[in-house]
mmCIF file of N, CA and C in Angstrom:
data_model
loop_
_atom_site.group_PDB
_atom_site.id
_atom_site.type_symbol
_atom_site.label_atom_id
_atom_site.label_comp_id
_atom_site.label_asym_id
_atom_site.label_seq_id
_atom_site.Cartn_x
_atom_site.Cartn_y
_atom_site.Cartn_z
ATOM 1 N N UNK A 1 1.029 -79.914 -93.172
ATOM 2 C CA UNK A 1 0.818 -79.548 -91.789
ATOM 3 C C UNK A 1 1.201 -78.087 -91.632
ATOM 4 N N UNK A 2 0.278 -77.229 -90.827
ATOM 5 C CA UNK A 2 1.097 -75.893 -90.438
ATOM 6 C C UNK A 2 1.073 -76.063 -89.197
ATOM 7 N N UNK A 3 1.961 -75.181 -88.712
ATOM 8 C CA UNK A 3 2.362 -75.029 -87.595
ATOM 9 C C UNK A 3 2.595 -73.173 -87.453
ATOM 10 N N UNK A 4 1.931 -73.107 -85.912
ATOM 11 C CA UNK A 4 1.980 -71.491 -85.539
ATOM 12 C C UNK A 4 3.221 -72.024 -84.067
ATOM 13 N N UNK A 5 4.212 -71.495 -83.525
ATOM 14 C CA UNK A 5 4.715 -71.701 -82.646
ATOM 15 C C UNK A 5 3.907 -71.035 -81.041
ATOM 16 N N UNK A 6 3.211 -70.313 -81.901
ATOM 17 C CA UNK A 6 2.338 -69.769 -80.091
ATOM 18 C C UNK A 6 3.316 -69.209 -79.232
ATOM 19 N N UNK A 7 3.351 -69.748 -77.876
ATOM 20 C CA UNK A 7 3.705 -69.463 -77.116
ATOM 21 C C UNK A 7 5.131 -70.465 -76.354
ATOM 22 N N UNK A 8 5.076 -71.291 -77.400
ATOM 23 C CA UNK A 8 6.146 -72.692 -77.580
ATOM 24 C C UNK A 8 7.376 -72.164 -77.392
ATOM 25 N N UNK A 9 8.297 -72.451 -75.967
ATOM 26 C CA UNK A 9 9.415 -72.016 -76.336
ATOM 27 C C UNK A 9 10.852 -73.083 -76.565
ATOM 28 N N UNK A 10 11.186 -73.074 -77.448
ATOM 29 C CA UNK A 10 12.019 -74.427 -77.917
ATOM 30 C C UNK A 10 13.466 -74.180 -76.954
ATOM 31 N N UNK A 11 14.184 -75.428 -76.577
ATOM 32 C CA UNK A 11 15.033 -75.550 -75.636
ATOM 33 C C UNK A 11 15.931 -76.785 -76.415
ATOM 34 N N UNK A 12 17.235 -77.055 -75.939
ATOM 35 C CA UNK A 12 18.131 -77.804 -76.558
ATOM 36 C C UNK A 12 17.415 -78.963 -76.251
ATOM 37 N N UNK A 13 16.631 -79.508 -75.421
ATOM 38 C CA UNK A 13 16.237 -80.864 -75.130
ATOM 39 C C UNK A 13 14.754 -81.151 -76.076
ATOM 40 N N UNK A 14 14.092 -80.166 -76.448
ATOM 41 C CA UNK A 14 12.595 -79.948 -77.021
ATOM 42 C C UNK A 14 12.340 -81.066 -77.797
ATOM 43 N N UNK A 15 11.617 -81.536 -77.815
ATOM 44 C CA UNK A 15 10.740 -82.758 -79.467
ATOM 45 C C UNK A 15 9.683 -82.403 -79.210
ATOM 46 N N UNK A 16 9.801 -82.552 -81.174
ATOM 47 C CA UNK A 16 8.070 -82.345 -81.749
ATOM 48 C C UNK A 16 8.294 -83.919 -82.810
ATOM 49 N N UNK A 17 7.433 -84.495 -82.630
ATOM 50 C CA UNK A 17 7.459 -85.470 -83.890
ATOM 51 C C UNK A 17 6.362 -85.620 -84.313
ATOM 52 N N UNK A 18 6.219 -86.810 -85.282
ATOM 53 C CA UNK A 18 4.899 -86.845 -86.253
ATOM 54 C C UNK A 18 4.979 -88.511 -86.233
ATOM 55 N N UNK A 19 3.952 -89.328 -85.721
ATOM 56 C CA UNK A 19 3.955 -90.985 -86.452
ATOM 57 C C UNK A 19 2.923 -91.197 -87.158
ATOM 58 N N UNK A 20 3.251 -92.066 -88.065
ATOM 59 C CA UNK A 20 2.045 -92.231 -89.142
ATOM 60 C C UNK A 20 2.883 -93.727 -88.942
ATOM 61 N N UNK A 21 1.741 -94.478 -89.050
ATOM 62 C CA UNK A 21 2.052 -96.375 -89.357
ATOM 63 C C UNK A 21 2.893 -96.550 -88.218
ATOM 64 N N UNK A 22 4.065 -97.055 -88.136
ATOM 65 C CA UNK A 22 5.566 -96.965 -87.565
ATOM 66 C C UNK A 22 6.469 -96.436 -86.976
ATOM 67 N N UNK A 23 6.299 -95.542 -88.005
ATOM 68 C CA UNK A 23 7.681 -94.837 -88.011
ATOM 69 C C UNK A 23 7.128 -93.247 -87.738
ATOM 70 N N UNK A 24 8.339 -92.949 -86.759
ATOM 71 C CA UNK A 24 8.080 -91.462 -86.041
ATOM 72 C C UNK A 24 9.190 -90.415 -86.790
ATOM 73 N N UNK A 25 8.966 -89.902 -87.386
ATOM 74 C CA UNK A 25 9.819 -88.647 -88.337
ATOM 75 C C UNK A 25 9.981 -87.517 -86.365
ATOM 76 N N UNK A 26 11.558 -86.682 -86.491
ATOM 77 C CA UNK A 26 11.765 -86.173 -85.601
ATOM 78 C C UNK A 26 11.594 -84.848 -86.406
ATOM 79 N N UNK A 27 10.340 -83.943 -86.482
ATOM 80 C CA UNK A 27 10.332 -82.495 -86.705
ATOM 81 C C UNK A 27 11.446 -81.828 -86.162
ATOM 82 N N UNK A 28 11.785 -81.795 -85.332
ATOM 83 C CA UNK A 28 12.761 -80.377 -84.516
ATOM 84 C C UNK A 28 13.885 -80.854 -85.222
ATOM 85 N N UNK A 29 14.596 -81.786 -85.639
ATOM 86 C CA UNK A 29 16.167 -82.372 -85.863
ATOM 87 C C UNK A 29 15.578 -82.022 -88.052
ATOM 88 N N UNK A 30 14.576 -81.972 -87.727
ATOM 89 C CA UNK A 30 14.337 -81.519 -89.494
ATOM 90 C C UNK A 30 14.984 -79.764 -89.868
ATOM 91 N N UNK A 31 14.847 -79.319 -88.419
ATOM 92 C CA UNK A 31 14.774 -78.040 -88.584
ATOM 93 C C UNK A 31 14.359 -76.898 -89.755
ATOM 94 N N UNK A 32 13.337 -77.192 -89.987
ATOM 95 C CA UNK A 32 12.064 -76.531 -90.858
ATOM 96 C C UNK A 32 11.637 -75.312 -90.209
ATOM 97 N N UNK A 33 11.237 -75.608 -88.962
ATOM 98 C CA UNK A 33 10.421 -74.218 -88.575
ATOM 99 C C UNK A 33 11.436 -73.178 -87.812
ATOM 100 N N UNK A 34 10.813 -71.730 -88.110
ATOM 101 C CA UNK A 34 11.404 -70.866 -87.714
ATOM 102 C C UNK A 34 10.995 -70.558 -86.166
ATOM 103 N N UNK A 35 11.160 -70.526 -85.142
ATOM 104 C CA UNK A 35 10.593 -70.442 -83.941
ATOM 105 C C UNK A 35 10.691 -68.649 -83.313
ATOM 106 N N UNK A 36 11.250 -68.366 -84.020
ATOM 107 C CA UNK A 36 11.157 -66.968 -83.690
ATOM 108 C C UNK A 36 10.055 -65.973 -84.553
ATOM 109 N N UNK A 37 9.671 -66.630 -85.270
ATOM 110 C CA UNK A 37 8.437 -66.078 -86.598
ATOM 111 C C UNK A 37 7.363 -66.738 -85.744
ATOM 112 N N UNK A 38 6.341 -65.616 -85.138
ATOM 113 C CA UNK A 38 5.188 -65.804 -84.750
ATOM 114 C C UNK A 38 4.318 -66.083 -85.796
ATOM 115 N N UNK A 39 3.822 -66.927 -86.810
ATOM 116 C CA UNK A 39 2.797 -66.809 -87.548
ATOM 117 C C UNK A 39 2.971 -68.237 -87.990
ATOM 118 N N UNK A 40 1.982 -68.788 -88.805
ATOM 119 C CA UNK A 40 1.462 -69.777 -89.350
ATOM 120 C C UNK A 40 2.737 -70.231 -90.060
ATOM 121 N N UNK A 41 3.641 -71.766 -90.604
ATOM 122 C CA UNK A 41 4.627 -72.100 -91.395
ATOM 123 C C UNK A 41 4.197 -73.398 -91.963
ATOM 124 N N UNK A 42 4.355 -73.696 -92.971
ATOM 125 C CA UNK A 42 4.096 -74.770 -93.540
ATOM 126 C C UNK A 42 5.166 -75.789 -93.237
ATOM 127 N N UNK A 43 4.860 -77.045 -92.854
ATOM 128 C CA UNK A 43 6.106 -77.908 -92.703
ATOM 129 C C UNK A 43 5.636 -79.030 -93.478
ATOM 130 N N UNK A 44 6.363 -79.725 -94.159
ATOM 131 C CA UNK A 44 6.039 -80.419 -95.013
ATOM 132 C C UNK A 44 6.924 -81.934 -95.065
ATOM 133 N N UNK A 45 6.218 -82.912 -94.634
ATOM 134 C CA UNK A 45 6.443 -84.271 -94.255
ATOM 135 C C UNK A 45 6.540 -85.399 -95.453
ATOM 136 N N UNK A 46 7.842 -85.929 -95.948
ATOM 137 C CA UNK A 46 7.347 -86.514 -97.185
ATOM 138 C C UNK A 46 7.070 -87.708 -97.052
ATOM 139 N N UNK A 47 6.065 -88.524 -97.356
ATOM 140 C CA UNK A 47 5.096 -89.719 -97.389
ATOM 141 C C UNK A 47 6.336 -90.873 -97.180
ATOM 142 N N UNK A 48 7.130 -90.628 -98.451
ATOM 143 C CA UNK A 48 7.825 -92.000 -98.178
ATOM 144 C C UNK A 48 9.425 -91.894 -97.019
ATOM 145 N N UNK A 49 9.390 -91.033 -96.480
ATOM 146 C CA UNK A 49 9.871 -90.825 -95.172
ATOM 147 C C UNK A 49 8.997 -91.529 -93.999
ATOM 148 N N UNK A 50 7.714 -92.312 -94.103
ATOM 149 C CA UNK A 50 7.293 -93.222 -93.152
ATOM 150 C C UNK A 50 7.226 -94.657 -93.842
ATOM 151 N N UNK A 51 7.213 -95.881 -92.765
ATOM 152 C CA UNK A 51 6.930 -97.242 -93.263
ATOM 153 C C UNK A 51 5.840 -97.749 -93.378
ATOM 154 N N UNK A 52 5.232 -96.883 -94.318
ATOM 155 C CA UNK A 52 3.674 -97.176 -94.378
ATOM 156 C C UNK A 52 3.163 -98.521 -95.211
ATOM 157 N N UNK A 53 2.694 -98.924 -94.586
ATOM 158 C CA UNK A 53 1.785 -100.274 -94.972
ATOM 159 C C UNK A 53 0.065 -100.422 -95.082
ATOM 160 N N UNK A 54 0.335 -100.485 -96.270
ATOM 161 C CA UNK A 54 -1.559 -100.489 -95.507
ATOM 162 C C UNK A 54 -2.482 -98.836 -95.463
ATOM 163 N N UNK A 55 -3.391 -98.750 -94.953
ATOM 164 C CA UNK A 55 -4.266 -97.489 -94.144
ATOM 165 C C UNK A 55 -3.452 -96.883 -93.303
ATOM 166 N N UNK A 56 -3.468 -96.116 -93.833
ATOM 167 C CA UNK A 56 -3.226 -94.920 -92.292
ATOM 168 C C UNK A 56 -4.657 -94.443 -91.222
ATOM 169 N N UNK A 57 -4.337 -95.211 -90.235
ATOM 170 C CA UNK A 57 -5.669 -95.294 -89.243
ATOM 171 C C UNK A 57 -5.135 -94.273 -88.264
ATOM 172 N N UNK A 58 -4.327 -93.306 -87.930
ATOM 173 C CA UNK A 58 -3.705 -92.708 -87.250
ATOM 174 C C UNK A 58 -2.377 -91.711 -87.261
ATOM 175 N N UNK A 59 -2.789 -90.863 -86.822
ATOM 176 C CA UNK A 59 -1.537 -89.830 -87.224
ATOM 177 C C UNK A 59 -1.132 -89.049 -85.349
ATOM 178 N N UNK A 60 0.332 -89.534 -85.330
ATOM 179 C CA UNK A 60 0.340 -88.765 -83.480
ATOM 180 C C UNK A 60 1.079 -87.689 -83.400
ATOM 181 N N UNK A 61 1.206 -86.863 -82.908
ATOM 182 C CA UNK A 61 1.890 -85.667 -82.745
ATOM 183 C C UNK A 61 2.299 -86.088 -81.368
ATOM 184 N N UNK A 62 3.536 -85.489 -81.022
ATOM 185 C CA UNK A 62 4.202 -85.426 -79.567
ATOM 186 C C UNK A 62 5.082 -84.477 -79.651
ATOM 187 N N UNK A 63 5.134 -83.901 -78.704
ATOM 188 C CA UNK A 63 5.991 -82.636 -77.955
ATOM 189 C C UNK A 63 6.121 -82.588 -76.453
ATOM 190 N N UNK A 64 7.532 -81.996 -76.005
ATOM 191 C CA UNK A 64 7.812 -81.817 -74.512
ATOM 192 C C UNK A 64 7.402 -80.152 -74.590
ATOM 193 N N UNK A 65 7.479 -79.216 -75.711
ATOM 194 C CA UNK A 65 7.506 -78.355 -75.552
ATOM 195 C C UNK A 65 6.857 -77.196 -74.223
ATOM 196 N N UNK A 66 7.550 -76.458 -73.703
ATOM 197 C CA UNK A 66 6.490 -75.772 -72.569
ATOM 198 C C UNK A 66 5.504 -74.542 -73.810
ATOM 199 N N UNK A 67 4.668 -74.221 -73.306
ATOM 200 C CA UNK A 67 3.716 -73.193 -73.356
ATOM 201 C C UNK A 67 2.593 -73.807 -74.354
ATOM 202 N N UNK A 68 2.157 -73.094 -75.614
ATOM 203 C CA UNK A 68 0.958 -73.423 -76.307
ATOM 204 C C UNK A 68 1.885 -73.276 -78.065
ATOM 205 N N UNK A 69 1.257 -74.705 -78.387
ATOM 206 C CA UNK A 69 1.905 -74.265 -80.086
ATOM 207 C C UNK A 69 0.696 -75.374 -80.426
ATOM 208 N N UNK A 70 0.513 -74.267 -81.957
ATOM 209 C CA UNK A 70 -0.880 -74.556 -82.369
ATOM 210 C C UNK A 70 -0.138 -75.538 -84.052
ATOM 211 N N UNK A 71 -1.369 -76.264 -84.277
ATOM 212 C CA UNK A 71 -1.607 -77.442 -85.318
ATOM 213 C C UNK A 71 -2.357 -77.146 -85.891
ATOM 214 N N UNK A 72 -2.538 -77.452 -87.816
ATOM 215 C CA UNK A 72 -3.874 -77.198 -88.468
ATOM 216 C C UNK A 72 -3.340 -77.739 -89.870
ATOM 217 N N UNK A 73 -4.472 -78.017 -90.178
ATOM 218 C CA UNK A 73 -4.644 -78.521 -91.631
ATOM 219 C C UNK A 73 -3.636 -79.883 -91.845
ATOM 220 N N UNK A 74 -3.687 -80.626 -91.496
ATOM 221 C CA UNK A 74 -2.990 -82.207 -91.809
ATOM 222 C C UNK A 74 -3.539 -82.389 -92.852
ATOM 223 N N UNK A 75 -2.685 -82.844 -93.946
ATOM 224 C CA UNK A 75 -3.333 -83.420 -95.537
ATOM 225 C C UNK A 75 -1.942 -84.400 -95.893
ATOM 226 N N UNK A 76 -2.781 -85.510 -96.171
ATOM 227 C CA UNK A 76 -1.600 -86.560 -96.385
ATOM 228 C C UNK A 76 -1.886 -86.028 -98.475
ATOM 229 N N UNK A 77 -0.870 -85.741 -99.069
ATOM 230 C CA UNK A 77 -0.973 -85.800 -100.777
ATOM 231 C C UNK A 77 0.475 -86.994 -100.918
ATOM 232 N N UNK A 78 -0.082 -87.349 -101.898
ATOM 233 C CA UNK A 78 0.863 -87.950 -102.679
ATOM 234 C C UNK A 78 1.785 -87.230 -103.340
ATOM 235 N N UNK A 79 2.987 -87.816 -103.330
ATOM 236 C CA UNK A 79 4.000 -86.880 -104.398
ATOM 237 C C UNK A 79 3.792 -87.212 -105.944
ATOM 238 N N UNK A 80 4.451 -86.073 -106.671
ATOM 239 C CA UNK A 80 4.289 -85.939 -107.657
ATOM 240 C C UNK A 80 4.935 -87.141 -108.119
ATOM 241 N N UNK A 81 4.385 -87.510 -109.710
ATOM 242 C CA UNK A 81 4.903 -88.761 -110.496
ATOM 243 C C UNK A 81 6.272 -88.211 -111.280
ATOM 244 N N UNK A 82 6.647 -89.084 -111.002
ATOM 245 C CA UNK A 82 8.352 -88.682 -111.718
ATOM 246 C C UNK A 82 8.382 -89.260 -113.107
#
């Protein structure tokens, strides 16, 4: 997933999350992204961090955030074989 923060301005109360299957991973409490870096960041979600069963028929994004923050390129990969 990348993420551009736009015009997004993050606040002590803010959520961004991600659900796939179940289970909702809390982006902001991951603290990955830099919010003061205007530009494109890669954030990177690991597969077996959800309770996936089955197809993934759906992927949700949610945010309270105020202003505009931009989304692109969702790619579910598998992790590497150990």
């Amino acid at each position: 997933l990348w993420l551009h923060p736009g015009t997004a301005v993050k606040a002590r109360t803010s959520q961004l999350s991600v659900t796939l299957g179940s289970t909702e991973v809390d982006v902001m409490k991951m603290g990955v992204i830099d919010w003061t870096l205007l530009d494109w960041q890669a954030v990177e979600l690991a597969l077996a961090d959800f309770a996936l069963e089955g197809q993934v028929t759906a992927v949700t994004v949610k945010s309270n955030l105020p202003g505009t923050l931009y989304l692109d390129d969702f790619e579910l990969v598998p992790s590497p074989p150990r």
